[in-house]
Short mmCIF file of C-alpha atoms and ligand atoms in Angstrom, two decimals:
data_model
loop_
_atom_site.label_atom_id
_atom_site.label_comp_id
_atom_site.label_asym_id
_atom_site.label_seq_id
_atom_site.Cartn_x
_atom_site.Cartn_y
_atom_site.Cartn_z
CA UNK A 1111 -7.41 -22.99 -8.94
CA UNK A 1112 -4.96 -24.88 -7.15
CA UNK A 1113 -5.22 -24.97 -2.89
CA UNK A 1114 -2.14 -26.29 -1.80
CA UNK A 1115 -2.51 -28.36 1.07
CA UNK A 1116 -0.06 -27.70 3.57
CA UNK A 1117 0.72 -30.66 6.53
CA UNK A 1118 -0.02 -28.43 9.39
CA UNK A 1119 -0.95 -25.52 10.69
CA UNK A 1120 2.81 -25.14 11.63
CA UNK A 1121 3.93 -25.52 8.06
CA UNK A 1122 1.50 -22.85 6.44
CA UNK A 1123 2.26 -20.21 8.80
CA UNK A 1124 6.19 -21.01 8.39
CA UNK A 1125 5.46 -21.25 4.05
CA UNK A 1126 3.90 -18.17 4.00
CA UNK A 1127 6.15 -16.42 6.57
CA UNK A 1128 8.64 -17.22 3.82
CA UNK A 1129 6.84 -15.35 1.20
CA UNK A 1130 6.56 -12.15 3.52
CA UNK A 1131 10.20 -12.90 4.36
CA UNK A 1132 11.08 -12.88 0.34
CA UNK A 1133 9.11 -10.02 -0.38
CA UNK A 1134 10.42 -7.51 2.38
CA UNK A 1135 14.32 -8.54 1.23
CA UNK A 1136 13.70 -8.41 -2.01
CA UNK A 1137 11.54 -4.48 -1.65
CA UNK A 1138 12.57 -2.86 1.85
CA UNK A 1139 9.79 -0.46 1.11
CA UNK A 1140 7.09 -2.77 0.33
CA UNK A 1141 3.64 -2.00 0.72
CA UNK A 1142 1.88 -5.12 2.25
CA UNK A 1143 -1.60 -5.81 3.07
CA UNK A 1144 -2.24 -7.41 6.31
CA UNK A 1145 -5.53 -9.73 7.43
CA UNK A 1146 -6.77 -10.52 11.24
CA UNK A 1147 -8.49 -13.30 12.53
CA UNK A 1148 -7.35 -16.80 13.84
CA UNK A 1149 -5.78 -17.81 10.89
CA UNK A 1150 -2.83 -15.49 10.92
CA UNK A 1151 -1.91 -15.86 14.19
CA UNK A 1152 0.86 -18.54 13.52
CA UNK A 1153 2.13 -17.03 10.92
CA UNK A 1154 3.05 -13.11 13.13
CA UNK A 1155 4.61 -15.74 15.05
CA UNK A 1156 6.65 -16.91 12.66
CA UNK A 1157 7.54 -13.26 11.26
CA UNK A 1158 8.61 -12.21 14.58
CA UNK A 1159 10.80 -14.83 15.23
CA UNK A 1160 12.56 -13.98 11.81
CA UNK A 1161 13.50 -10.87 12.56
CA UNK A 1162 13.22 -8.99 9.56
CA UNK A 1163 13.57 -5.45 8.75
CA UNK A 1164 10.78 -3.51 8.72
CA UNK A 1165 12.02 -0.10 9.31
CA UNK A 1166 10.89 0.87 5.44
CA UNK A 1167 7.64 -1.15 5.15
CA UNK A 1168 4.04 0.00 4.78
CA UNK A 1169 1.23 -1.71 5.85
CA UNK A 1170 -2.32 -1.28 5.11
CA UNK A 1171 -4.91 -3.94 7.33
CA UNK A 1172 -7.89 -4.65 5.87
CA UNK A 1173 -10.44 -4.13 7.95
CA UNK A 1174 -11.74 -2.89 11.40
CA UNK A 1175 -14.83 -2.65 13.55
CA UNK A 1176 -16.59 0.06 13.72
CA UNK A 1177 -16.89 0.52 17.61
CA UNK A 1178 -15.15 3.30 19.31
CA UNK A 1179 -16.37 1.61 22.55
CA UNK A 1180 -14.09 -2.05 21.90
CA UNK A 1181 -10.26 -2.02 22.00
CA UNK A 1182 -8.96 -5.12 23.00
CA UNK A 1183 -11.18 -6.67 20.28
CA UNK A 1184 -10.21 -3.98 17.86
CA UNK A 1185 -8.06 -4.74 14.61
CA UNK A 1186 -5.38 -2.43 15.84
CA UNK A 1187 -5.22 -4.15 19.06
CA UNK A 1188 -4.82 -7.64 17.55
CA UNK A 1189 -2.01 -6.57 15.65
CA UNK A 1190 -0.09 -4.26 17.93
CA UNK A 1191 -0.16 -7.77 19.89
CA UNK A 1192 0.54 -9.80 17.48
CA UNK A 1193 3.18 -8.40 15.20
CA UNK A 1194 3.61 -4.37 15.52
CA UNK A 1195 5.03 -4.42 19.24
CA UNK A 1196 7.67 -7.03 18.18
CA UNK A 1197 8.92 -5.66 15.22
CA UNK A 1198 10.88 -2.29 14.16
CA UNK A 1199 7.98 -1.32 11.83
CA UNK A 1200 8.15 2.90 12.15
CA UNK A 1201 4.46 3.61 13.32
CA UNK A 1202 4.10 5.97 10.55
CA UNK A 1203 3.86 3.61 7.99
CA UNK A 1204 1.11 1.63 9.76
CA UNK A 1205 -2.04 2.25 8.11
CA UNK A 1206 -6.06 1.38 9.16
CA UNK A 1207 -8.87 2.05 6.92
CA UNK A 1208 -11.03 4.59 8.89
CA UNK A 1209 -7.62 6.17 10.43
CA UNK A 1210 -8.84 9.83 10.21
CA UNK A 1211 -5.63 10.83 8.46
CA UNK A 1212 -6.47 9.17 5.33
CA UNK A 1213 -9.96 8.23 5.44
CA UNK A 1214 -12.40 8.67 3.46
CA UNK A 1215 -8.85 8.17 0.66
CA UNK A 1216 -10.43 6.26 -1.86
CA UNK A 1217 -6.38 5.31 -2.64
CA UNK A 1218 -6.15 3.50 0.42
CA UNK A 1219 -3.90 0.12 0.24
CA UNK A 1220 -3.86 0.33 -3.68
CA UNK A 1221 -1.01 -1.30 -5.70
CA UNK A 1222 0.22 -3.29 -2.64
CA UNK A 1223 3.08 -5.84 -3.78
CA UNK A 1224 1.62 -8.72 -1.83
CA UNK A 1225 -1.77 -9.15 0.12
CA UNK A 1226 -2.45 -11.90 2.59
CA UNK A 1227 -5.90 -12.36 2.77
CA UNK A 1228 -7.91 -15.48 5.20
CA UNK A 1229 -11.53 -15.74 4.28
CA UNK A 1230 -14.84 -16.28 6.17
CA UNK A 1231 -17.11 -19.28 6.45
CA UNK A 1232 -19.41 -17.27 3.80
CA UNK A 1233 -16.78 -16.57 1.41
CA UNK A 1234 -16.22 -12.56 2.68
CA UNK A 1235 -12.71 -11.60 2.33
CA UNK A 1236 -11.93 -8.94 4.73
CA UNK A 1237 -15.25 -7.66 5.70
CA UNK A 1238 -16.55 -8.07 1.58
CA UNK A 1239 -19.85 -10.04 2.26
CA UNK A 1240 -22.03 -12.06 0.00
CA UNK A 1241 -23.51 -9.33 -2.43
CA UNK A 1242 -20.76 -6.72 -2.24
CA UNK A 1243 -19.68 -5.53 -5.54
CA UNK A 1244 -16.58 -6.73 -7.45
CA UNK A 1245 -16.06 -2.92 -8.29
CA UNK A 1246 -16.11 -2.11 -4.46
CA UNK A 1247 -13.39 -0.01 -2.33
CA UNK A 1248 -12.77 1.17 1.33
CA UNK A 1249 -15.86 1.78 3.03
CA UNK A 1250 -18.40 1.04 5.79
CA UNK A 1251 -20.50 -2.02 5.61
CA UNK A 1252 -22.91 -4.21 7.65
CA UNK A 1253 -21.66 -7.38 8.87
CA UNK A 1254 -23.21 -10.54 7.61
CA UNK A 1255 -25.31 -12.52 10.52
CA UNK A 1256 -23.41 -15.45 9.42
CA UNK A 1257 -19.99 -13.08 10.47
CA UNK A 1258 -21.35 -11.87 13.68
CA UNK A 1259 -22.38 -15.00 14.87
CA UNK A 1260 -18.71 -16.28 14.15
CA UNK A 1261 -16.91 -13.87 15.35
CA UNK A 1262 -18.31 -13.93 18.86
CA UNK A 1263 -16.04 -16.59 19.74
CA UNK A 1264 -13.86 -12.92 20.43
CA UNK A 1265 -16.72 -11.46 22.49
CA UNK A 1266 -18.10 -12.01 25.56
CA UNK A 1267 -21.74 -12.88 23.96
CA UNK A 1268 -22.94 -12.41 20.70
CA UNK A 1269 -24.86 -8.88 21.19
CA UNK A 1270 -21.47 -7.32 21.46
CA UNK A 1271 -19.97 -8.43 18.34
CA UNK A 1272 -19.93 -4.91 16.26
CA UNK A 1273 -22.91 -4.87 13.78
CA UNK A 1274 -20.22 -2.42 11.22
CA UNK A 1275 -17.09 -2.09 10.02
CA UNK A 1276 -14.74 -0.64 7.20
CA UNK A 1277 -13.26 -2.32 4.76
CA UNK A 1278 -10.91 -2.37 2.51
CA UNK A 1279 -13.32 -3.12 -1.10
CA UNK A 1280 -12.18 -5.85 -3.53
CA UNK A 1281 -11.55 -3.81 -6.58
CA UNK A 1282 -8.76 -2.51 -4.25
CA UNK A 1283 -7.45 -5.96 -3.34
CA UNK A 1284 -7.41 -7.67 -6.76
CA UNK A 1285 -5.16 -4.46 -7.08
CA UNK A 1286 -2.47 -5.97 -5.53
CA UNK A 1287 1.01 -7.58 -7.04
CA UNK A 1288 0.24 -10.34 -5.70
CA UNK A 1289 -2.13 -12.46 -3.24
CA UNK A 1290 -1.79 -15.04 -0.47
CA UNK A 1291 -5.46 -16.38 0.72
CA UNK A 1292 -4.68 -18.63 3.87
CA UNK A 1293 -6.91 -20.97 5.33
CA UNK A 1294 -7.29 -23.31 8.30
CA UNK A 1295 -9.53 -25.80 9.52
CA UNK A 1296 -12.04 -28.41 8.01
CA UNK A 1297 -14.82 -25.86 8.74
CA UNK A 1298 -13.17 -23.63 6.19
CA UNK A 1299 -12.42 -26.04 3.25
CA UNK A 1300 -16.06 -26.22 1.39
CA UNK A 1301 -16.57 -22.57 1.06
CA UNK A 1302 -12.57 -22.30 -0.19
CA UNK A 1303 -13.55 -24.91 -2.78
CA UNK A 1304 -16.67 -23.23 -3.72
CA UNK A 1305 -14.90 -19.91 -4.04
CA UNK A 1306 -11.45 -21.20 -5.77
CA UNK A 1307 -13.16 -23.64 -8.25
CA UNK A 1308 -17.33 -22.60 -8.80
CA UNK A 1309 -18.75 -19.90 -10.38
CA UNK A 1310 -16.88 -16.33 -9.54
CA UNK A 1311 -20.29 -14.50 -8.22
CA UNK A 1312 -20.52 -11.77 -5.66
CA UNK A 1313 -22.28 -13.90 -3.78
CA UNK A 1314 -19.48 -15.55 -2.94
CA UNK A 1315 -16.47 -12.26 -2.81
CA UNK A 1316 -13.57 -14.75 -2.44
CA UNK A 1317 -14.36 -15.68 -6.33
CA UNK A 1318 -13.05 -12.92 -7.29
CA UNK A 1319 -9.64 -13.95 -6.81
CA UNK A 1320 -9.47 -16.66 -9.94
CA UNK A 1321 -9.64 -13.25 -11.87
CA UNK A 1322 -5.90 -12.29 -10.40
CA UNK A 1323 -2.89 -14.19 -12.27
CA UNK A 1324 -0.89 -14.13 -9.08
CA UNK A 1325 -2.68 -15.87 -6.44
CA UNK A 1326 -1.74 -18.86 -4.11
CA UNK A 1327 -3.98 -20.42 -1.54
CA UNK A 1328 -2.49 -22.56 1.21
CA UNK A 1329 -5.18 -24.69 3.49
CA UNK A 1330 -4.41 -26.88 6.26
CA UNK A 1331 -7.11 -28.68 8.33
C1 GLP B 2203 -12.84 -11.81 10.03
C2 GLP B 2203 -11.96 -10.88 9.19
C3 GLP B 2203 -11.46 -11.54 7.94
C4 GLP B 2203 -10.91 -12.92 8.26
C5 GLP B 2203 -12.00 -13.76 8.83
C6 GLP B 2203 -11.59 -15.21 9.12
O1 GLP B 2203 -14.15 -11.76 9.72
N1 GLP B 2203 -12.63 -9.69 8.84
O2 GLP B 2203 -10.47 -10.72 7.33
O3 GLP B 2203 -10.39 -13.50 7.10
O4 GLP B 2203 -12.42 -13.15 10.04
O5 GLP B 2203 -11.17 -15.32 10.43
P1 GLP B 2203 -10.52 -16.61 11.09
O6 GLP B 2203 -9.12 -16.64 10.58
O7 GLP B 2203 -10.56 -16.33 12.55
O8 GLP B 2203 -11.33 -17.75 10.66
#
């Protein structure tokens, strides 16, 4: 598969701000799927600052930590930070797996038109690990010790990095229209080769995606 290499870290947020920005004029009522992490933080920047409409969109994040005693490192948090307190999304249509509402809906963030996706240094997309099944949807998993130790960086020491979480599964992702996996960083470019051009294998979930016929990767380091 092909990783487009993007300049900068400037230029990948603003490319695939454009493909949000396409997607929302062309379908008002678009159902996206929406990733955390580092990697997108450039490009909420770059949505905010376009000021689109998002008064009919849906969106449906991927994952969050299963904690009820964390908030500022919650998913939610992130993006009410990040995007939902600068836009005019309607808070309705703002959806988390493990929101009581819909959860356990095994329909959750199905049929989405696009999905942005980032991907960890062990190849998990969203919380998928090594080992999860291709045939997998929304449900509560066990982070990898590869993830927790990585994801301190947002903690104040690694014992308080959640040791669960629920996902969104990757039979429900490859459901989408269509999928944008970013990535940024040196750190992250052997496991995005691994996963975009070796063997697809659950032991590496980002594999999956050379099974989808609408994919694009974008990489910066
Ligand atoms: C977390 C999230 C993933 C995300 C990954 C990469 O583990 N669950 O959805 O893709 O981090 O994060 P970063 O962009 O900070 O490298």
């Amino acid at each position: 598969m092909e990783i487009k290499i993007q300049k900068d870290y400037s230029e990948l947020s603003s490319t695939v701000a454009d493909i949000v920005k396409h997607q929302i004029q062309r379908k008002p009522n678009s159902r996206l799927i929406l990733p955390t992490g580092s990697t997108p933080i450039g490009l909420y920047k770059e949505l905010v600052n376009r000021k689109l409409n998002w008064k009919k969109v849906e969106t449906f994040n991927l994952d969050e930590y299963l904690d009820n005693t964390i908030w500022e490192q919650s998913y939610r948090y992130f993006m009410d930070e990040n995007l939902f307190k600068h836009i005019n999304i309607d808070d309705d249509n703002i959806y988390f797996p493990g929101d009581t509402a819909i959860w356990p809906e095994m329909s959750y963030g199905e049929n989405a038109d696009l999905c942005i996706l980032g991907i960890g240094t062990n190849g998990h997309i969203a919380f998928n690990e090594p080992g999860s099944s291709f045939d997998s949807e929304t449900r509560v998993v066990d982070l990898d010790e590869q993830t927790i130790e990585d994801n301190s960086r947002f903690f104040d020491s690694v014992d308080d990095v959640p040791k669960q979480a629920i996902t969104m599964g990757l039979k429900t992702i490859m459901k989408s229209k269509k999928i944008v996996l970013i990535a940024n960083g040196v750190h992250k470019y052997k496991i995005l080769n691994v996963a975009m051009n070796g063997g697809v294998t659950e032991k590496v979930p980002a594999s999956i995606l050379q099974k989808h016929n609408n994919v694009e990767v974008f990489y910066c380091d």
